[in-house]
C-alpha atoms as a PDB file:
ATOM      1  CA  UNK A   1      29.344  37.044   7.825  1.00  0.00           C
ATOM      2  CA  UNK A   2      26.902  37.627  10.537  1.00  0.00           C
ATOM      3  CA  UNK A   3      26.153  35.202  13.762  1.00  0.00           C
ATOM      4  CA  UNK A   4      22.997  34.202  11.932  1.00  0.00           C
ATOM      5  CA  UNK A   5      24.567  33.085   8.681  1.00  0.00           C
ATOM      6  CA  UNK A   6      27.582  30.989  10.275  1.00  0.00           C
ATOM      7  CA  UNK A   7      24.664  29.162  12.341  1.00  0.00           C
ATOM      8  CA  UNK A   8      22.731  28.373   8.917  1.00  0.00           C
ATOM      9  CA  UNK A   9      25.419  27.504   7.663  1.00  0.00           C
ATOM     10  CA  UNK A  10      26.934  24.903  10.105  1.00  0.00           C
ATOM     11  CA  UNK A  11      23.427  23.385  10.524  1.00  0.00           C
ATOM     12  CA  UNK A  12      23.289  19.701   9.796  1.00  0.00           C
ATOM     13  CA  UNK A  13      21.607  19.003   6.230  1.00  0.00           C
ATOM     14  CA  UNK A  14      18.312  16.551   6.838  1.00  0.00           C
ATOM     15  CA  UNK A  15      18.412  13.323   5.865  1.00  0.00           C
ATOM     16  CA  UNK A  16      15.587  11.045   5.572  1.00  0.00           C
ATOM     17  CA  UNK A  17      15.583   7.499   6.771  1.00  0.00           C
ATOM     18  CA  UNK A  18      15.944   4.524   4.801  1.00  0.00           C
ATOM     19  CA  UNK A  19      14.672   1.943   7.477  1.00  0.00           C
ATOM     20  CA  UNK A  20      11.626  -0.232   6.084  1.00  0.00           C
ATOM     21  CA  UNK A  21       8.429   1.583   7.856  1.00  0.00           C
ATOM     22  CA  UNK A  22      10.040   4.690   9.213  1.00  0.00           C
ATOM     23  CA  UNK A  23      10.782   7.137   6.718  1.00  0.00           C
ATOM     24  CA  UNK A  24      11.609   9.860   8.519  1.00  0.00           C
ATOM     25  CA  UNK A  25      13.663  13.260   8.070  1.00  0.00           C
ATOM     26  CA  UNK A  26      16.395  13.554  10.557  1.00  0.00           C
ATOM     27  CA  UNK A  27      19.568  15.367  11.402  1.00  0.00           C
ATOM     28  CA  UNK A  28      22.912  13.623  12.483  1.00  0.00           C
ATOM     29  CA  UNK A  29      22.952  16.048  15.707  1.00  0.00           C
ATOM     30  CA  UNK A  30      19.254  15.167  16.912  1.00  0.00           C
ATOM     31  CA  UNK A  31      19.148  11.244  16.036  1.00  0.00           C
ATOM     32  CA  UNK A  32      18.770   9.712  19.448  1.00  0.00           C
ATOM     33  CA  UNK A  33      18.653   5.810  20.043  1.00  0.00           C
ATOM     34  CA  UNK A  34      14.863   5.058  20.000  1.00  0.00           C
ATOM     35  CA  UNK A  35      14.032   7.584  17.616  1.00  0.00           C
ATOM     36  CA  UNK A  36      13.454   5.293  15.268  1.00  0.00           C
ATOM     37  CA  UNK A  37      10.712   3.079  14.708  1.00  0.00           C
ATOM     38  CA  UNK A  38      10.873  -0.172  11.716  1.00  0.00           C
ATOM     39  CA  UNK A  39      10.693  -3.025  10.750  1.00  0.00           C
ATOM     40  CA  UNK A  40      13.578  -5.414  10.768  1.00  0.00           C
ATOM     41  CA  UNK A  41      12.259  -8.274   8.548  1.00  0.00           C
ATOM     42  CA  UNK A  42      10.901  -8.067   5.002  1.00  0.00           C
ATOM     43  CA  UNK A  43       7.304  -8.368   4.202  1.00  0.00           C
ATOM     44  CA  UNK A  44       5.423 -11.448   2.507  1.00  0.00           C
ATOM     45  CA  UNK A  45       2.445 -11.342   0.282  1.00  0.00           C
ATOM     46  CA  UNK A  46       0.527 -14.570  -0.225  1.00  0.00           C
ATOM     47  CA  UNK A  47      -3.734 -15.044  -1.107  1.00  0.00           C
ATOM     48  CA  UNK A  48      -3.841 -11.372  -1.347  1.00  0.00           C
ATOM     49  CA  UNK A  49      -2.819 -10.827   2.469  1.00  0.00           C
ATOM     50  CA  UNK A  50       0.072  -8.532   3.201  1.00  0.00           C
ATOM     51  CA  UNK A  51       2.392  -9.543   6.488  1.00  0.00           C
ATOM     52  CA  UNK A  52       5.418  -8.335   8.162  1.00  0.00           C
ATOM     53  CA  UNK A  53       7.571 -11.333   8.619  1.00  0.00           C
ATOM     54  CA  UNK A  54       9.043  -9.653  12.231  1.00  0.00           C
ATOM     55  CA  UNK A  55       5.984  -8.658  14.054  1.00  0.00           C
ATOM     56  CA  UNK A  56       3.448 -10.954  12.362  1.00  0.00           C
ATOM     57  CA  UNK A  57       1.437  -7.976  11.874  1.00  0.00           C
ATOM     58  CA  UNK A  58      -1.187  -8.263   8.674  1.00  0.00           C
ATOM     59  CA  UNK A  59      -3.614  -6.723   6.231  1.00  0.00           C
ATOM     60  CA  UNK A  60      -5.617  -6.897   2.869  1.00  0.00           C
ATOM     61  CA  UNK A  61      -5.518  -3.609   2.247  1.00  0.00           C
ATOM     62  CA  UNK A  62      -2.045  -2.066   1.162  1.00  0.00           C
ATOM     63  CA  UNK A  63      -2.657   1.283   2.488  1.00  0.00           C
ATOM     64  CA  UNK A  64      -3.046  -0.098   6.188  1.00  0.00           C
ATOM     65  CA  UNK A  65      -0.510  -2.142   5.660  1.00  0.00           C
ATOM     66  CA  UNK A  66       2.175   0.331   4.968  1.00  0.00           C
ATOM     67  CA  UNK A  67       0.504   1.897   7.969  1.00  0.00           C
ATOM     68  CA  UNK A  68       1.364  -0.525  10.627  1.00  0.00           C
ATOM     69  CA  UNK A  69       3.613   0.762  13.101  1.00  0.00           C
ATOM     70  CA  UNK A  70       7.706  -0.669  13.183  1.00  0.00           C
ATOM     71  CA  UNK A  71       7.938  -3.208  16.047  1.00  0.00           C
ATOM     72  CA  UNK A  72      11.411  -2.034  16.557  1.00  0.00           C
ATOM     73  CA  UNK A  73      13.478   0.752  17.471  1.00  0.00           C
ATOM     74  CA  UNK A  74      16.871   2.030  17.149  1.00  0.00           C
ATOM     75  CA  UNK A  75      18.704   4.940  15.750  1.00  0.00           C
ATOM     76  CA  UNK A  76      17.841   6.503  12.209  1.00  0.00           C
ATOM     77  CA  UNK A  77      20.437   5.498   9.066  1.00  0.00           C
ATOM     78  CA  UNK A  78      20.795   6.580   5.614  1.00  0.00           C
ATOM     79  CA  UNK A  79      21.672   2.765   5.022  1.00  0.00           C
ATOM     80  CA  UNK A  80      19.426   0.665   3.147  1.00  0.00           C
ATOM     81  CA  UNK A  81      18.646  -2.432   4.688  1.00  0.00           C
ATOM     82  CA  UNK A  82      19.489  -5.676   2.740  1.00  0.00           C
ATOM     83  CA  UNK A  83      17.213  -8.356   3.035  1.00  0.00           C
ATOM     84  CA  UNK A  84      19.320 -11.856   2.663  1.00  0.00           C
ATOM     85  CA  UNK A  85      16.967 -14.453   4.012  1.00  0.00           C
ATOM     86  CA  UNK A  86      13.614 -13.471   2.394  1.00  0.00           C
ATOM     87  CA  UNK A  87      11.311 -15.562   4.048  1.00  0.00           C
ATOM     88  CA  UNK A  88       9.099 -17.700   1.361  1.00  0.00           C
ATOM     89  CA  UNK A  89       5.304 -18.002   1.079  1.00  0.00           C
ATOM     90  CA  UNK A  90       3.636 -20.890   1.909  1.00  0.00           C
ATOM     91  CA  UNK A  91       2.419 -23.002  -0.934  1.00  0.00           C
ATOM     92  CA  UNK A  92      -0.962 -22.045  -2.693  1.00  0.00           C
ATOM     93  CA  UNK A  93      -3.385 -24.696  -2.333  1.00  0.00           C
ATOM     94  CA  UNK A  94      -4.384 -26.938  -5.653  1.00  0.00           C
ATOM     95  CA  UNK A  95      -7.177 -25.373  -7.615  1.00  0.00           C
ATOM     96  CA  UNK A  96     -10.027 -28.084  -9.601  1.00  0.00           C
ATOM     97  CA  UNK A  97      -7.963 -27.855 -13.173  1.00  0.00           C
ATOM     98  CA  UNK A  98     -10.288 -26.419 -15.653  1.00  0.00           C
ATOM     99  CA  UNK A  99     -11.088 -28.413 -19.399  1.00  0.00           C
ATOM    100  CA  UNK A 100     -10.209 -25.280 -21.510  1.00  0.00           C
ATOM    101  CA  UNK A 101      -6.638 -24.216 -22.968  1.00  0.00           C
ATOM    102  CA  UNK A 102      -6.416 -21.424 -21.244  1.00  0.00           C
ATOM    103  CA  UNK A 103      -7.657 -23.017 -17.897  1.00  0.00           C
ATOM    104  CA  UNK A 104      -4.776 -25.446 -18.158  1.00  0.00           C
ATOM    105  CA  UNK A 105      -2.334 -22.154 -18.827  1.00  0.00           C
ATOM    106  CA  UNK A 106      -4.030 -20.429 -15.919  1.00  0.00           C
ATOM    107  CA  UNK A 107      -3.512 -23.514 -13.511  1.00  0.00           C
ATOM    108  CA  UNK A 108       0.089 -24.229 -14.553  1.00  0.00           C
ATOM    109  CA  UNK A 109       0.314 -20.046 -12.648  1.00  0.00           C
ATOM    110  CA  UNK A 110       1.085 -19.762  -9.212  1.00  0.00           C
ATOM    111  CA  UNK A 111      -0.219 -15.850  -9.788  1.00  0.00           C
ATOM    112  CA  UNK A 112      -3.354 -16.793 -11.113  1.00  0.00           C
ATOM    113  CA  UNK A 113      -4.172 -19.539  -8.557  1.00  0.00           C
ATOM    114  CA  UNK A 114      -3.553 -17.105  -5.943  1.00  0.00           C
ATOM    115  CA  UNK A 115      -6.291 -14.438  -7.600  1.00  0.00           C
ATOM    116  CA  UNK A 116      -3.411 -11.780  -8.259  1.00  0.00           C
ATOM    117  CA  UNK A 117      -3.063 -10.217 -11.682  1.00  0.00           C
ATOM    118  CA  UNK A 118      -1.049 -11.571 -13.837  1.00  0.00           C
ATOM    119  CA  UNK A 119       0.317  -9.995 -17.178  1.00  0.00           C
ATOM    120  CA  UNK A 120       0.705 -13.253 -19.133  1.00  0.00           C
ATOM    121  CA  UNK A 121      -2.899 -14.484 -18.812  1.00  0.00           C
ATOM    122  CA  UNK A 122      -4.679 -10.740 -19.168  1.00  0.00           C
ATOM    123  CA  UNK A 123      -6.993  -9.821 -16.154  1.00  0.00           C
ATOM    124  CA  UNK A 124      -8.040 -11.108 -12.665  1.00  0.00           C
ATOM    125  CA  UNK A 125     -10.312 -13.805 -12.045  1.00  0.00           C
ATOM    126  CA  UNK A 126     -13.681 -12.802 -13.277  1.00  0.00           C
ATOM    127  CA  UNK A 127     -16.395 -12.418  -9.613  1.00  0.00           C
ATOM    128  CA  UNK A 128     -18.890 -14.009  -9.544  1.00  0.00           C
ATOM    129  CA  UNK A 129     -22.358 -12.716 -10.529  1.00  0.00           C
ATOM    130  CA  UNK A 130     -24.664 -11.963  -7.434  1.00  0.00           C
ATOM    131  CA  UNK A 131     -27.430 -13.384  -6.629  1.00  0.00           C
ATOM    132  CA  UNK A 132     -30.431 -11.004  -7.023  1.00  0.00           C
ATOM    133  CA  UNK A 133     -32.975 -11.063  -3.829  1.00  0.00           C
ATOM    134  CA  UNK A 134     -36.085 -10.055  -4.643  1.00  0.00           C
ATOM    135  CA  UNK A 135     -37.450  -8.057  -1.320  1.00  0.00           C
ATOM    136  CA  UNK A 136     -41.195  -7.331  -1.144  1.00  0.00           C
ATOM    137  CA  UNK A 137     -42.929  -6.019   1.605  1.00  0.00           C
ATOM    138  CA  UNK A 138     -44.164  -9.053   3.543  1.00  0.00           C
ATOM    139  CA  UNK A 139     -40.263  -9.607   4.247  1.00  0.00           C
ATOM    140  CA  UNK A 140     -38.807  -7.835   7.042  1.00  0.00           C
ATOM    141  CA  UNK A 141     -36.248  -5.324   6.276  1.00  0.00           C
ATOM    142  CA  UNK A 142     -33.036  -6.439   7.615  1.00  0.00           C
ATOM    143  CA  UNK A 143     -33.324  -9.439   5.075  1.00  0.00           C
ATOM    144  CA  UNK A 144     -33.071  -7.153   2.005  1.00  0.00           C
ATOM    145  CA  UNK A 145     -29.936  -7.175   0.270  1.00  0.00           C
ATOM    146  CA  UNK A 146     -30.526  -3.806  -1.500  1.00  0.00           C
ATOM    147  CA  UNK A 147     -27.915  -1.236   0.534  1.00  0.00           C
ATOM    148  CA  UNK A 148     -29.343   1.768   1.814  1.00  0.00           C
ATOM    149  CA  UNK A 149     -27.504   4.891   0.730  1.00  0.00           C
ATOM    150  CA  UNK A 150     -25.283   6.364   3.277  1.00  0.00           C
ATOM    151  CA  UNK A 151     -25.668   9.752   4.627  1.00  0.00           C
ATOM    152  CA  UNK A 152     -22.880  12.086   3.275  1.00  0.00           C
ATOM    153  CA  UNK A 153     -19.995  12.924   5.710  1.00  0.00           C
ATOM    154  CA  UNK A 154     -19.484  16.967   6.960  1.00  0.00           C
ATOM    155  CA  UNK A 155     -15.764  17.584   7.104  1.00  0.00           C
ATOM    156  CA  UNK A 156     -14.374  20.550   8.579  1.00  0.00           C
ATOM    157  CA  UNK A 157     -12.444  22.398   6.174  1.00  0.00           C
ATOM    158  CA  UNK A 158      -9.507  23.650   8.623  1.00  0.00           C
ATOM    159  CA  UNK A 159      -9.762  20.023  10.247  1.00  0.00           C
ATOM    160  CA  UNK A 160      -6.075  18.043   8.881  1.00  0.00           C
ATOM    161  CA  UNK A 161      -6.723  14.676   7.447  1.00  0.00           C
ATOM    162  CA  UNK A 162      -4.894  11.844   6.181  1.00  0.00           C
ATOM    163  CA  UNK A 163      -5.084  11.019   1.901  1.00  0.00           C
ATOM    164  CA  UNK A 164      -5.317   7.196   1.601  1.00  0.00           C
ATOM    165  CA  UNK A 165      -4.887   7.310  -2.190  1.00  0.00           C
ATOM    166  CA  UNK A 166      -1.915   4.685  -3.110  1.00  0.00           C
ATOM    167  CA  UNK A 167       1.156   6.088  -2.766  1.00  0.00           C
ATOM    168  CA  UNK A 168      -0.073   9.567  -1.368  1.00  0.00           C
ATOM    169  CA  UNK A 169      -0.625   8.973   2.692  1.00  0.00           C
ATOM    170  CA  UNK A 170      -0.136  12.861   3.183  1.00  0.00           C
ATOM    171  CA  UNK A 171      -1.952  15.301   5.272  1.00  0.00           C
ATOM    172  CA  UNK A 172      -4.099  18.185   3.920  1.00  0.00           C
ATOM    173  CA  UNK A 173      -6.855  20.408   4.632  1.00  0.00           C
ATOM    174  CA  UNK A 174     -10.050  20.259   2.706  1.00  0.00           C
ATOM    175  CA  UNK A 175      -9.316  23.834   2.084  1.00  0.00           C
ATOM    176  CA  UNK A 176      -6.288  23.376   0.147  1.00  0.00           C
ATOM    177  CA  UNK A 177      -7.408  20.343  -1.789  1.00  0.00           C
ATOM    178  CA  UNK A 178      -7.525  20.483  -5.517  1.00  0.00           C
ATOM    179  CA  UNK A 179      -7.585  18.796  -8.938  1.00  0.00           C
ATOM    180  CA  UNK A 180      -3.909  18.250  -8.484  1.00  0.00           C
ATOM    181  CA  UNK A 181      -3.557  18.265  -4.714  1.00  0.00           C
ATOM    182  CA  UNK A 182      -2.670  14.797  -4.807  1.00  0.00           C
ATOM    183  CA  UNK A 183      -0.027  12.866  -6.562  1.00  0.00           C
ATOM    184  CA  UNK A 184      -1.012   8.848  -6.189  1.00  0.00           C
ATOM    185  CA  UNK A 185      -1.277   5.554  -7.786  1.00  0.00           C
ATOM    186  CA  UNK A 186      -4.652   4.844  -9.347  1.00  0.00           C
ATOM    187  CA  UNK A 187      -3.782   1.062 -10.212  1.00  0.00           C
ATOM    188  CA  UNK A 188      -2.692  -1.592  -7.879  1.00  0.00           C
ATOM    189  CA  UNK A 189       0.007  -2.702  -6.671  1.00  0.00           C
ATOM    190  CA  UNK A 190       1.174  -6.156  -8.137  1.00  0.00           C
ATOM    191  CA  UNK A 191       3.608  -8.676  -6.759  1.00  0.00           C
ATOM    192  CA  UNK A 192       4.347 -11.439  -9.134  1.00  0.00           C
ATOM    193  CA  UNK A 193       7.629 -13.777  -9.399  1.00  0.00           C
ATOM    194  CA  UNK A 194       9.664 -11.632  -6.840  1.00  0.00           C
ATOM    195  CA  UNK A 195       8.788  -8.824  -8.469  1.00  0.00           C
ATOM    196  CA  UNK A 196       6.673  -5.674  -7.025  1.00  0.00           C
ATOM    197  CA  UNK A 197       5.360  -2.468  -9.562  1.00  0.00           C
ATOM    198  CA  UNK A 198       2.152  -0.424  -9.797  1.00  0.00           C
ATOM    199  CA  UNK A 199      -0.089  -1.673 -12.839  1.00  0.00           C
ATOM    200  CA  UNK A 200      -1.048   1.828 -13.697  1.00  0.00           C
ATOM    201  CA  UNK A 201       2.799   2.576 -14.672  1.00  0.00           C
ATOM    202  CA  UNK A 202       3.827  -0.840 -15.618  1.00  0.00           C
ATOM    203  CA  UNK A 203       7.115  -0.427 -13.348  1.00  0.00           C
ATOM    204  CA  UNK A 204       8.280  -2.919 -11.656  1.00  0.00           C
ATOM    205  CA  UNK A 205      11.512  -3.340  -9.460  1.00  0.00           C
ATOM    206  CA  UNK A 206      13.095  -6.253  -6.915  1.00  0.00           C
ATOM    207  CA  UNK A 207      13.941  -4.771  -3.941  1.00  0.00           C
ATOM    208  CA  UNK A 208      10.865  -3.492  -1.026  1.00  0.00           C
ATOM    209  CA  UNK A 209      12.156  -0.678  -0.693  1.00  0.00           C
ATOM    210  CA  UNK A 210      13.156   0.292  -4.921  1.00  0.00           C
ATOM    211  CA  UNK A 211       9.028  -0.295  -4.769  1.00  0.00           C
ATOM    212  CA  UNK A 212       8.329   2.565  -2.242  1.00  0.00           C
ATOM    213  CA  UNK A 213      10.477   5.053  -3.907  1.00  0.00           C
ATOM    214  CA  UNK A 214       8.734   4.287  -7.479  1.00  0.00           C
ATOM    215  CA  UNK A 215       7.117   8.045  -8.450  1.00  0.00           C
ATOM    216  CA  UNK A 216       3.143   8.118  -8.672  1.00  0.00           C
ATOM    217  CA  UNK A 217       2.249   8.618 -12.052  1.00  0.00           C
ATOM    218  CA  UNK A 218      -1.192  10.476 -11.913  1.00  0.00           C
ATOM    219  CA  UNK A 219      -2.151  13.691 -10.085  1.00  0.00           C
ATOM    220  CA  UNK A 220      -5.603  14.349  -8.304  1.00  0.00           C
ATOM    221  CA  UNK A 221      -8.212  15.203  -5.524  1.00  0.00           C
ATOM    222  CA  UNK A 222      -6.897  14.121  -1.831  1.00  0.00           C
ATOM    223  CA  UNK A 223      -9.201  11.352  -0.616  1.00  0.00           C
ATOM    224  CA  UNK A 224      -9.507  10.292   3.143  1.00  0.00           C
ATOM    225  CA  UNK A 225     -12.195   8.044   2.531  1.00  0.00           C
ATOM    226  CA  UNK A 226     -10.411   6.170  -0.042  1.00  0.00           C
ATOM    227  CA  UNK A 227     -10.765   2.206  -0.766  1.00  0.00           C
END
């Protein structure tokens, strides 16, 4: 067996890290204290607003969210962490009960009040129509609600960008992208009773971290400009 081989061959596997926000691949010979970077404390979801309990740290959109950096740093494990005091949400406030059956049914859910989706009373909370403006010309521009298109964006194909599809968050090159470039979420992600799952799979799981690891279920184009 040749130098080379017995080197290979004694060479730490990689392990990735099982920290909440870090995620990393490591090796049990390069895993220095500080190398890591997580969150300690679970995260909350309440009104549609997404919060790390530890650094206070917050955002609507899920993507960004998963994107904030860990406030804390240590060594990389393979252990997963175990949340025992899962902080709670703050109560939703009381919502003007409605006349109809299924207003009552709808009130009566905390998931409903709170604008979420909910399986047991079929879709979200239906917008609200807007208000047409009609702009003429003796009104000054700014004051017309009709959006102007915007120009289209010129990306470098060698440049490396970031997907922002749900559950993707890779980097590419708009060289290599293709119909099934990207595998990602196309639903969202719903967090009912304790519970957190993708509504495009229907799976659903307890733990933060059991959430993260679910599989994305459709494949696709890479997107950096995603919503």
């Amino acid at each position: 067996m040749s130098a080379e081989t017995e080197k290979s061959a004694a060479a730490p596997a990689p392990l990735r890290c099982q920290r909440i926000g870090c995620d990393a691949i490591f090796t049990s010979d390069d895993n220095p204290d500080g190398s890591c970077h997580y969150h300690p404390s679970g995260p909350m979801f309440h009104d549609g607003m997404k919060e790390w309990s530890c650094c206070k740290q917050r955002s609507h959109d899920f993507s960004l969210f998963l994107a904030i950096p860990g406030c804390a740093t240590g060594k990389h494990t393979t252990e997963k962490a175990v949340s025992l005091n899962t902080p709670k949400a703050a109560p939703p406030k009381a919502a003007p009960i409605q006349s109809t059956k299924q207003g009552v049914e709808t009130q009566a859910c905390s998931r409903c009040r709170q604008g979420f989706f909910c399986s047991d009373h079929g879709s979200q909370p239906k917008a609200q129509n807007p208000v047409a403006v009609n702009c003429t010309n003796v009104e000054p521009v700014e004051k017309c609600s009709v959006p102007l298109p915007q120009p289209k964006k010129k990306v470098d194909l060698n440049e490396p960008r970031i997907c922002k599809n749900k559950g993707c968050g890779k980097t590419y090159k708009e060289k290599d992208n293709h119909d099934v470039a990207c595998e990602y979420h196309p639903g969202p992600a719903v967090f009912h009773d304790r519970r957190r799952g993708w509504k495009c799979c229907d799976i659903h799981v307890k733990e933060f971290d059991e959430f993260m690891e679910i599989p994305p279920c459709t494949k696709g184009w890479h997107n950096a400009d995603a919503v």
